[in-house]
PDB file of C-alpha atoms in Angstrom:
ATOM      1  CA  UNK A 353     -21.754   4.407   2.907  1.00  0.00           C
ATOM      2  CA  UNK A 354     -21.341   5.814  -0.621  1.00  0.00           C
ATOM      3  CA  UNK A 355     -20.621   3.689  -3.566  1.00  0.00           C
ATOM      4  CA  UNK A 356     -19.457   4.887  -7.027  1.00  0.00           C
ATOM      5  CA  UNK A 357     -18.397   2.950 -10.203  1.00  0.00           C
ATOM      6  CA  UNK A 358     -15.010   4.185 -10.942  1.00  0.00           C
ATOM      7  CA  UNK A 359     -12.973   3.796 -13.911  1.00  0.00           C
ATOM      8  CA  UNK A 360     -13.673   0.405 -15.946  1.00  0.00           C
ATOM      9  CA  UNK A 361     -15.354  -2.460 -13.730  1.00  0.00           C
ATOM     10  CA  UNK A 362     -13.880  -0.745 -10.730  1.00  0.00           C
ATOM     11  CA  UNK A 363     -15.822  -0.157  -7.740  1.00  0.00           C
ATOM     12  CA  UNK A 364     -15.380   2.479  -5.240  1.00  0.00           C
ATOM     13  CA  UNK A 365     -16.602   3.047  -1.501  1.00  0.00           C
ATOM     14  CA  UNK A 366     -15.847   4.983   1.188  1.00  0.00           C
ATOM     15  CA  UNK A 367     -17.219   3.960   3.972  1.00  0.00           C
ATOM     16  CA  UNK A 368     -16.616   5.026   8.086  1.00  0.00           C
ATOM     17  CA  UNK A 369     -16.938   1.937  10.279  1.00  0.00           C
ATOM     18  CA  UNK A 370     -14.723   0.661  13.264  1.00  0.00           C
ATOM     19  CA  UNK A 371     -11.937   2.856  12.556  1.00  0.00           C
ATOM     20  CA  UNK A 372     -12.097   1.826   8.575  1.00  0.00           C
ATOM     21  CA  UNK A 373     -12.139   4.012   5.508  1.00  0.00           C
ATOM     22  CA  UNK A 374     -12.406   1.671   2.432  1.00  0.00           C
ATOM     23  CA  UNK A 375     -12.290   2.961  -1.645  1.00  0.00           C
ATOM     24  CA  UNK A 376     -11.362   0.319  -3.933  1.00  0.00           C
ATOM     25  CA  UNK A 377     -13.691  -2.344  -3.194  1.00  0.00           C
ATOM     26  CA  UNK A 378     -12.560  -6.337  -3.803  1.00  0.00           C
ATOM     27  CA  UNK A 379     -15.738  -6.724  -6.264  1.00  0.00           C
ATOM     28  CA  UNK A 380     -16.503  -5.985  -9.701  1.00  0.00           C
ATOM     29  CA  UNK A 381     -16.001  -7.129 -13.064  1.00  0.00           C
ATOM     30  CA  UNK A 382     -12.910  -8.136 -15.148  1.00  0.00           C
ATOM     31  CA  UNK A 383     -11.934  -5.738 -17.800  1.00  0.00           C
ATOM     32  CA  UNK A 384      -8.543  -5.960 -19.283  1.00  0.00           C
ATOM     33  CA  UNK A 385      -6.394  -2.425 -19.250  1.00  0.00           C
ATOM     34  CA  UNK A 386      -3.394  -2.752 -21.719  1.00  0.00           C
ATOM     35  CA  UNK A 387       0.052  -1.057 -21.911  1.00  0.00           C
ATOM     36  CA  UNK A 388       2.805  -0.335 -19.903  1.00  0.00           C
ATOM     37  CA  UNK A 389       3.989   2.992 -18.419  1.00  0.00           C
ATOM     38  CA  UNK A 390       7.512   3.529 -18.727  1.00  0.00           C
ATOM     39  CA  UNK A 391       8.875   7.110 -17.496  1.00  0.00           C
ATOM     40  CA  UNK A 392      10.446   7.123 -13.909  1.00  0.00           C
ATOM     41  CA  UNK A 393      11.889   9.248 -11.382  1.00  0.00           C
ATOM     42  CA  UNK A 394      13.326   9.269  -7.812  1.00  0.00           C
ATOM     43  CA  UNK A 395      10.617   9.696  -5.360  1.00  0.00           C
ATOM     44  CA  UNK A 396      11.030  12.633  -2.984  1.00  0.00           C
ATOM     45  CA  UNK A 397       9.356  11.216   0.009  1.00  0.00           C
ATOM     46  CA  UNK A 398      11.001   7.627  -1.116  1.00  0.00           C
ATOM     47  CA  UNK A 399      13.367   7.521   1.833  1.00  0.00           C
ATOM     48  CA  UNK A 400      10.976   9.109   4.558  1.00  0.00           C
ATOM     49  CA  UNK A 401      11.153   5.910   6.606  1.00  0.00           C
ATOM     50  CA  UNK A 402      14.911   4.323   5.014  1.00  0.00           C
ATOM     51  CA  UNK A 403      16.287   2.851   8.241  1.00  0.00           C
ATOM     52  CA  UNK A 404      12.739   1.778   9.952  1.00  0.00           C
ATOM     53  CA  UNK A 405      13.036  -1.932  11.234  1.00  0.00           C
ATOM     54  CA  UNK A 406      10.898  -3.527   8.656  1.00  0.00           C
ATOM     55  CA  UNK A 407      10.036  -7.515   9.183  1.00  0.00           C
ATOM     56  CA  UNK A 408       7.592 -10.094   7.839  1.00  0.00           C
ATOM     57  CA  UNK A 409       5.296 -11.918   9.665  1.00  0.00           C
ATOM     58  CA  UNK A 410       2.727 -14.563   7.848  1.00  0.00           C
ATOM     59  CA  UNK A 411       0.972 -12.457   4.909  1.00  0.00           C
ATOM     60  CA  UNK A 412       2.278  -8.842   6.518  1.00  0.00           C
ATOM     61  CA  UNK A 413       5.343  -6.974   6.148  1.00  0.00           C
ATOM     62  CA  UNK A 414       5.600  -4.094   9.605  1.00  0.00           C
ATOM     63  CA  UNK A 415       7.811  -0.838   9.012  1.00  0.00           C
ATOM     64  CA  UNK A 416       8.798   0.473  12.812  1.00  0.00           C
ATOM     65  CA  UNK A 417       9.686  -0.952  16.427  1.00  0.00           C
ATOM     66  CA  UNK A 418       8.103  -4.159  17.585  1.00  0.00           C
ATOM     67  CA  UNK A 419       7.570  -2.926  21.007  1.00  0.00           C
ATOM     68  CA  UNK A 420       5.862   0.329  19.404  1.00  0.00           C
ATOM     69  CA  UNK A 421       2.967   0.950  21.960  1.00  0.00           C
ATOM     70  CA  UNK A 422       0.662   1.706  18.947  1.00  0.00           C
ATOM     71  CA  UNK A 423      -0.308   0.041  15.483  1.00  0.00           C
ATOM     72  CA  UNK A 424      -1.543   0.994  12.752  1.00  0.00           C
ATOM     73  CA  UNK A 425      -2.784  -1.905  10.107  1.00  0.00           C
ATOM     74  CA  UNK A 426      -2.734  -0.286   6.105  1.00  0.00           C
ATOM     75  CA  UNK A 427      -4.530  -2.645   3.701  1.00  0.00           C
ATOM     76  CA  UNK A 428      -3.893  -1.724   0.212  1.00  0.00           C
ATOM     77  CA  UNK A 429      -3.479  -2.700  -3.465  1.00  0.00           C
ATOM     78  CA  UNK A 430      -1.027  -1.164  -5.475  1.00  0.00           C
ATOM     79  CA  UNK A 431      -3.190  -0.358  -8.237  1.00  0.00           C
ATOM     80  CA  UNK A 432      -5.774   1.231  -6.153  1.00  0.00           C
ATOM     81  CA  UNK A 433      -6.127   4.639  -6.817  1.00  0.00           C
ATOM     82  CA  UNK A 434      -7.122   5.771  -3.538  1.00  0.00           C
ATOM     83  CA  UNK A 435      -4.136   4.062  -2.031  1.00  0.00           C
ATOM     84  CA  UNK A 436      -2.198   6.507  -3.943  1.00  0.00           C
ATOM     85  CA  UNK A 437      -4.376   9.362  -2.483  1.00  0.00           C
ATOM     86  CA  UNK A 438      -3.750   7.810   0.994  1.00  0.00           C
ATOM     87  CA  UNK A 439      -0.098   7.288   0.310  1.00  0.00           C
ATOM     88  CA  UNK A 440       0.498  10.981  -0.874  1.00  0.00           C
ATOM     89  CA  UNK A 441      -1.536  12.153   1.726  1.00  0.00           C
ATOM     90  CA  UNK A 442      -2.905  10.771   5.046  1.00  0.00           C
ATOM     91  CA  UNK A 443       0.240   8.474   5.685  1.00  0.00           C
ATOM     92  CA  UNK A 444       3.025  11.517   5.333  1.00  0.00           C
ATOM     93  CA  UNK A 445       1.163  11.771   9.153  1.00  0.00           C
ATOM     94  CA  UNK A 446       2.649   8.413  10.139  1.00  0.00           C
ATOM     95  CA  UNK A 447       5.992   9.277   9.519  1.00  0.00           C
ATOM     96  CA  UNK A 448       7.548  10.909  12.435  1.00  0.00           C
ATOM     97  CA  UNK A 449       5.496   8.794  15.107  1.00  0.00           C
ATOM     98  CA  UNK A 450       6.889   5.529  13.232  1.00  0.00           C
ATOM     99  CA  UNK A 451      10.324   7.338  12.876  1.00  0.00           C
ATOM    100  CA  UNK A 452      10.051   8.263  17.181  1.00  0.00           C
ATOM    101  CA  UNK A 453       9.278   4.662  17.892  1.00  0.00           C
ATOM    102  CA  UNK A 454       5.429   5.744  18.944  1.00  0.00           C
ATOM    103  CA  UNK A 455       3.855   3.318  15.861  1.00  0.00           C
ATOM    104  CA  UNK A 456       4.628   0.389  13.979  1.00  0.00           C
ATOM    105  CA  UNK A 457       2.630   0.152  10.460  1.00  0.00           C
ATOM    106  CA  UNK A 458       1.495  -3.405   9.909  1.00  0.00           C
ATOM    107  CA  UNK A 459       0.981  -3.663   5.612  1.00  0.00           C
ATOM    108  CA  UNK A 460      -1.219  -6.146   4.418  1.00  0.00           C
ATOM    109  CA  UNK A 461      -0.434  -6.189   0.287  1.00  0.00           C
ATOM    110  CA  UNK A 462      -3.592  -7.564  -1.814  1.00  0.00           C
ATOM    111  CA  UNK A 463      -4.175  -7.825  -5.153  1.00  0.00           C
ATOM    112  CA  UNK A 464      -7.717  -8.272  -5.224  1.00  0.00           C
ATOM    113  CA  UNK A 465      -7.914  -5.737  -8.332  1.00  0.00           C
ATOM    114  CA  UNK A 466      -6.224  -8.044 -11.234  1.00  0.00           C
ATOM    115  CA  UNK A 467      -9.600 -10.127 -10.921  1.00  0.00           C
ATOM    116  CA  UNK A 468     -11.261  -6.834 -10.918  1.00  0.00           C
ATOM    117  CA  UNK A 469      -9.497  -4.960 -13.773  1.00  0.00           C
ATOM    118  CA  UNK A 470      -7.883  -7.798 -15.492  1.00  0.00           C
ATOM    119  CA  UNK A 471      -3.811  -8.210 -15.703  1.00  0.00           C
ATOM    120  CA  UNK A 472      -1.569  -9.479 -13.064  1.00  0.00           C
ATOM    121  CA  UNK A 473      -0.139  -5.863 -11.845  1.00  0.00           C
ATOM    122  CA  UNK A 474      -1.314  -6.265  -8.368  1.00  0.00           C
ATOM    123  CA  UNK A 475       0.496  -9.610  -7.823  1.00  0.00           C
ATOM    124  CA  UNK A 476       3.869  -8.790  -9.634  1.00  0.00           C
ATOM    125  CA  UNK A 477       3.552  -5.380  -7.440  1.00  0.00           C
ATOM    126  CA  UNK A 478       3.013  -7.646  -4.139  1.00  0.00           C
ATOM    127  CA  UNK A 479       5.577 -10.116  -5.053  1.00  0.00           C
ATOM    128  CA  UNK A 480       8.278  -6.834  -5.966  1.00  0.00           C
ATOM    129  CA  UNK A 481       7.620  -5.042  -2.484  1.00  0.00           C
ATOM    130  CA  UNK A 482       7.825  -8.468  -0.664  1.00  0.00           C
ATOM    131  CA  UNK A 483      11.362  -9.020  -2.677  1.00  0.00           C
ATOM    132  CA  UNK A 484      12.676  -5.370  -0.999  1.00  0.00           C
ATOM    133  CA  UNK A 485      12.196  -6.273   1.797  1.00  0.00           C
ATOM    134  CA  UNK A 486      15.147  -8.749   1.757  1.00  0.00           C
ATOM    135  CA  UNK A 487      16.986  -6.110  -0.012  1.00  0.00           C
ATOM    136  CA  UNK A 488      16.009  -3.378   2.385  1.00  0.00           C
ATOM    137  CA  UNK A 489      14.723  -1.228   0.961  1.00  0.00           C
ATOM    138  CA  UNK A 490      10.409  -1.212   1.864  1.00  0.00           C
ATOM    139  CA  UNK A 491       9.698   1.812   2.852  1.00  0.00           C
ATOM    140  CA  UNK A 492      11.352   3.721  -0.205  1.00  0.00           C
ATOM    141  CA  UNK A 493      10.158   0.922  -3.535  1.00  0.00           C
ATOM    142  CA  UNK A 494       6.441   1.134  -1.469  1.00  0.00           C
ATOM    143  CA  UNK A 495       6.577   4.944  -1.630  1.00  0.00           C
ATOM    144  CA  UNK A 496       8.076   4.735  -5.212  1.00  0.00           C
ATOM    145  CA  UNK A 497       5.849   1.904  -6.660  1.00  0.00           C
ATOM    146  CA  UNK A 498       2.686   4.316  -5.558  1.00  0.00           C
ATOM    147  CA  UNK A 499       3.809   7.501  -6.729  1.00  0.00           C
ATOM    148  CA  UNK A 500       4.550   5.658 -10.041  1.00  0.00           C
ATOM    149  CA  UNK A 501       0.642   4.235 -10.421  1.00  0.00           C
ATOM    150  CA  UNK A 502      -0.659   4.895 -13.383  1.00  0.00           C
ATOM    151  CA  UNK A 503      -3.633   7.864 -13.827  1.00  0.00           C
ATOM    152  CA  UNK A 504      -6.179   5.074 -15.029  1.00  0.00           C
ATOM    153  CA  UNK A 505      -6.245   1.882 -12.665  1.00  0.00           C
ATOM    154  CA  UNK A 506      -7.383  -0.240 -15.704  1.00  0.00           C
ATOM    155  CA  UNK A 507      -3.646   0.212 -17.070  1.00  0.00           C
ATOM    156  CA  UNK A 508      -2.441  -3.156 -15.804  1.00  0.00           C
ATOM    157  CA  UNK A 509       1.018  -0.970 -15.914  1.00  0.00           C
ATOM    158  CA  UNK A 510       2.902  -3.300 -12.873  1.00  0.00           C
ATOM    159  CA  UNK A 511       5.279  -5.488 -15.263  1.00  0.00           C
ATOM    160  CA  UNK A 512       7.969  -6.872 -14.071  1.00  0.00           C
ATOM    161  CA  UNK A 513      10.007  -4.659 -16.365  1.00  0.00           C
ATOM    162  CA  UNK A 514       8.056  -1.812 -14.823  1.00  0.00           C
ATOM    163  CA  UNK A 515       8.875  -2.919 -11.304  1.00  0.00           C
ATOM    164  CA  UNK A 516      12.660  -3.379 -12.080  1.00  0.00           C
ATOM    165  CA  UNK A 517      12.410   0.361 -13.604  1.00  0.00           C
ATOM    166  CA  UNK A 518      11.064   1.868 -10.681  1.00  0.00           C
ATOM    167  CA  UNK A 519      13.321  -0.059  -8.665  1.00  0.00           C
ATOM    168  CA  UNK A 520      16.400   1.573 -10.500  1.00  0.00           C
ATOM    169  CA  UNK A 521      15.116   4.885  -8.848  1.00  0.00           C
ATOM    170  CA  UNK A 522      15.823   3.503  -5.066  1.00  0.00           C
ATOM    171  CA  UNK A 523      19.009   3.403  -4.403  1.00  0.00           C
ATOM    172  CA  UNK A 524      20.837   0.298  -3.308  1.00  0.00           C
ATOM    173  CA  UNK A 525      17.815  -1.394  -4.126  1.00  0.00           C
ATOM    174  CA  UNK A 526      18.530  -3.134  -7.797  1.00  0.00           C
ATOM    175  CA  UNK A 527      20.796  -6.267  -7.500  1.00  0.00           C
ATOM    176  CA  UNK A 528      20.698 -10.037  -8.718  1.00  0.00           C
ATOM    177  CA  UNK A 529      18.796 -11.347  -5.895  1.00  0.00           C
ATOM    178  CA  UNK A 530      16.031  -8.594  -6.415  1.00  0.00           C
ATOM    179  CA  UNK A 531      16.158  -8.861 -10.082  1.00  0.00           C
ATOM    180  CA  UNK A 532      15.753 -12.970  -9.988  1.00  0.00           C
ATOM    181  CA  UNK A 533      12.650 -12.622  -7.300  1.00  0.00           C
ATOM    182  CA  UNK A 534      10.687  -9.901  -9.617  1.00  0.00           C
ATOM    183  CA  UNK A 535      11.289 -11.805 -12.605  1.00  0.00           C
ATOM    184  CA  UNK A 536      10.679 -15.650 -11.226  1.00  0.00           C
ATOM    185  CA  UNK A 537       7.855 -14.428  -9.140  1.00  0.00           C
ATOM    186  CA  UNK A 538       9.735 -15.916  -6.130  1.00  0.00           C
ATOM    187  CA  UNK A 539       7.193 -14.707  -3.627  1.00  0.00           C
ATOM    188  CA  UNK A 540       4.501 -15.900  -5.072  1.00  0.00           C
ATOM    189  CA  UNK A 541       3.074 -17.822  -2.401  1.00  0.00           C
ATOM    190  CA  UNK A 542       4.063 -14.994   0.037  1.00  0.00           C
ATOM    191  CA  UNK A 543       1.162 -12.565  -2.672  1.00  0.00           C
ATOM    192  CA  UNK A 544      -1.801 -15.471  -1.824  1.00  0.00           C
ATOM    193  CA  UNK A 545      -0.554 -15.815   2.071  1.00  0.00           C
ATOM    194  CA  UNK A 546      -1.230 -11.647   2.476  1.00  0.00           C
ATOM    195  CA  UNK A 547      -4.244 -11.857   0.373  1.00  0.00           C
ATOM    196  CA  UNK A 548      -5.455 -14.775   2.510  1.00  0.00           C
ATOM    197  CA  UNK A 549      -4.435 -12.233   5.546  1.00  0.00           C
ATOM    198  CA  UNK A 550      -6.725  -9.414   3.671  1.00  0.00           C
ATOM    199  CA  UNK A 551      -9.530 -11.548   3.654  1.00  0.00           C
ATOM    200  CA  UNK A 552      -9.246 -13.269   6.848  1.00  0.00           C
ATOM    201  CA  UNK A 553      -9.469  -9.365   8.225  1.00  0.00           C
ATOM    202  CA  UNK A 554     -12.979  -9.328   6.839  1.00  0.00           C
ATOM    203  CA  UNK A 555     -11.578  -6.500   4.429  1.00  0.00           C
ATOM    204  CA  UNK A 556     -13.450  -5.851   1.580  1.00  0.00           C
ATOM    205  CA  UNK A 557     -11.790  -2.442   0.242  1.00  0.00           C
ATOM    206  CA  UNK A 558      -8.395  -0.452  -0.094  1.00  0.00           C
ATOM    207  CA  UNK A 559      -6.917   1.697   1.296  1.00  0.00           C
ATOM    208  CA  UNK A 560      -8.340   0.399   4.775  1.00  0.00           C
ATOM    209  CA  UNK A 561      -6.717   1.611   7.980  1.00  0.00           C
ATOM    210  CA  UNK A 562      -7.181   0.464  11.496  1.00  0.00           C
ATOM    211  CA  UNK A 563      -5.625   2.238  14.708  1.00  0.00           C
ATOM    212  CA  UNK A 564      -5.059   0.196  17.379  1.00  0.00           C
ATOM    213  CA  UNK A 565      -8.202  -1.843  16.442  1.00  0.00           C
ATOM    214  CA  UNK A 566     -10.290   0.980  17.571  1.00  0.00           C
ATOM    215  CA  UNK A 567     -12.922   2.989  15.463  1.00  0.00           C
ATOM    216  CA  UNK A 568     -11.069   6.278  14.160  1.00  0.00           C
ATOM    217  CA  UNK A 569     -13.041   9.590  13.676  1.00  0.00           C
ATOM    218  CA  UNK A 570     -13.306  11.614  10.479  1.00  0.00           C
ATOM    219  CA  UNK A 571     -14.884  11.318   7.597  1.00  0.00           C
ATOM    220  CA  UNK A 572     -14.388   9.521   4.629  1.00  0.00           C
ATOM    221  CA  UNK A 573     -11.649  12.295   3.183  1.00  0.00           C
ATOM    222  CA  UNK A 574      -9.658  12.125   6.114  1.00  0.00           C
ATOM    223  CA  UNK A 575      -7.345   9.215   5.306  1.00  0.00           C
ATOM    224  CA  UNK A 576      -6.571  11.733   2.196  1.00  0.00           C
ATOM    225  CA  UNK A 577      -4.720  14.706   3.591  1.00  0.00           C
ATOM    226  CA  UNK A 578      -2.113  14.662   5.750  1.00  0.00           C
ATOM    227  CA  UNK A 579      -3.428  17.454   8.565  1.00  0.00           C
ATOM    228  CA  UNK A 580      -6.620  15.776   8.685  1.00  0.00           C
ATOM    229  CA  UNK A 581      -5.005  12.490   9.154  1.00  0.00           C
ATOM    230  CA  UNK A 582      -2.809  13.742  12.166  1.00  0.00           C
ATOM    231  CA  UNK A 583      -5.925  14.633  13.634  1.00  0.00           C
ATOM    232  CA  UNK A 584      -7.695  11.078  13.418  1.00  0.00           C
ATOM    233  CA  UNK A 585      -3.993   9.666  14.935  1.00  0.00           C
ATOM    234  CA  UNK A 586      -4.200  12.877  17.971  1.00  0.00           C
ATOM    235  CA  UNK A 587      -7.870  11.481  18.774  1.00  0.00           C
ATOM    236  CA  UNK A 588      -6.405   7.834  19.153  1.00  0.00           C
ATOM    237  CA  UNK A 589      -3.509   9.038  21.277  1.00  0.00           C
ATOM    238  CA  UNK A 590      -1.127   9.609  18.905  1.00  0.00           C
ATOM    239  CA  UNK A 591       0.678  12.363  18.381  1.00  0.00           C
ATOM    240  CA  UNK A 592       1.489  12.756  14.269  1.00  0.00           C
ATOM    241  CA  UNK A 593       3.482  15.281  12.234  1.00  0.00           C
ATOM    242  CA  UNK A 594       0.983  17.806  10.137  1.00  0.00           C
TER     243      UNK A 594
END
């Protein structure tokens, strides 16, 4: 295991265990990370997955088929800079076996890192990407909200007028329902049932994958690029785009 302070009372770990890679770890201290970052764009990979049966279930929302003979459980915190990483990397692998009906991706949204960092950007990002789902539109605000996180996780930069901004880069996405449940915090309880689901997991960092509940091979930079990723989904049976 190797454990680095990262940014301002962030800690990060990798770690190889069980089939989990961890970064952002659930401890460390408060510090408070001001202003709000306000340039967006449309996402490229944004609609990778538009069209993927996407459900909730408890504290977990699951992009692909329910009788998918493989799963792949993501934990992650949208202000986690390795989820990022992960996102622009290792998960472009998950694509066309979730797309083919070979995996379903089971997200469990936490928001460990406002107690961390300070701010409440984790749970307004949890409580947005819960609201899309209603409005259809997961897969491409979860690909947007990532590729919009800020260079320095202390920036508590998830505002609800953020959120609504991003959201005005997906289309079909923006609407009065959406607007009214990022504003209201409308899924608020939803935010504490998946962080209750993160815990319950016995997870203790982000981004954290599981396959199949089985340990995955590779090192702790394989969750980070995509071809290396395939290659931890070919050794659990699944074939992945690279």
């Amino acid at each position: 295991m190797r454990v680095a302070v990262r940014g301002v009372g962030a800690v990060a770990v990798a770690v190889t265990l069980g089939g989990v890679l961890a970064a952002c770890s659930s401890g460390g201290t408060s510090s408070q990370g001001g202003g709000e970052v306000t340039e967006v764009h449309a996402v490229d990979d944004s609609a990778s997955l538009a069209g993927a049966p996407v459900r909730v279930d408890g504290g977990v929302i699951t992009v692909g088929e329910a009788d998918a003979p493989h799963t792949v459980k993501v934990y992650e915190d949208a202000r986690c800079p390795f989820c990022k990483k992960f996102e622009e990397g290792g998960a472009r692998a998950l694509v066309k076996p979730v797309a083919d009906g070979d995996v379903k991706v089971e997200y469990t949204i936490a928001s460990f890192l406002d107690k961390a960092l300070g701010g409440s950007g984790s749970v307004n990002a949890a409580n947005a990407l819960r609201a899309s789902v209603d409005a259809g539109r997961f897969p491409e605000f979860h690909a947007a909200v990532f590729a919009h996180q800020p260079a320095d996780e202390a920036v508590d930069a998830y505002t609800n007028g953020y959120l609504l901004k991003i959201a005005g880069k997906v289309d079909g996405l923006r609407g009065a329902a959406f607007d009214k449940a990022v504003n209201d915090g409308s899924y608020e309880k939803w935010v504490g049932r998946a962080m209750k689901s993160f815990r319950d997991d016995g997870v203790r960092g982000t981004p954290t994958v599981v396959i199949d509940g089985k340990k995955a091979g590779g090192d702790e930079d394989a969750m980070y690029a995509e071809a290396a990723f395939a290659e931890v989904l070919k050794k659990a049976g699944i074939e992945a785009s690279s």
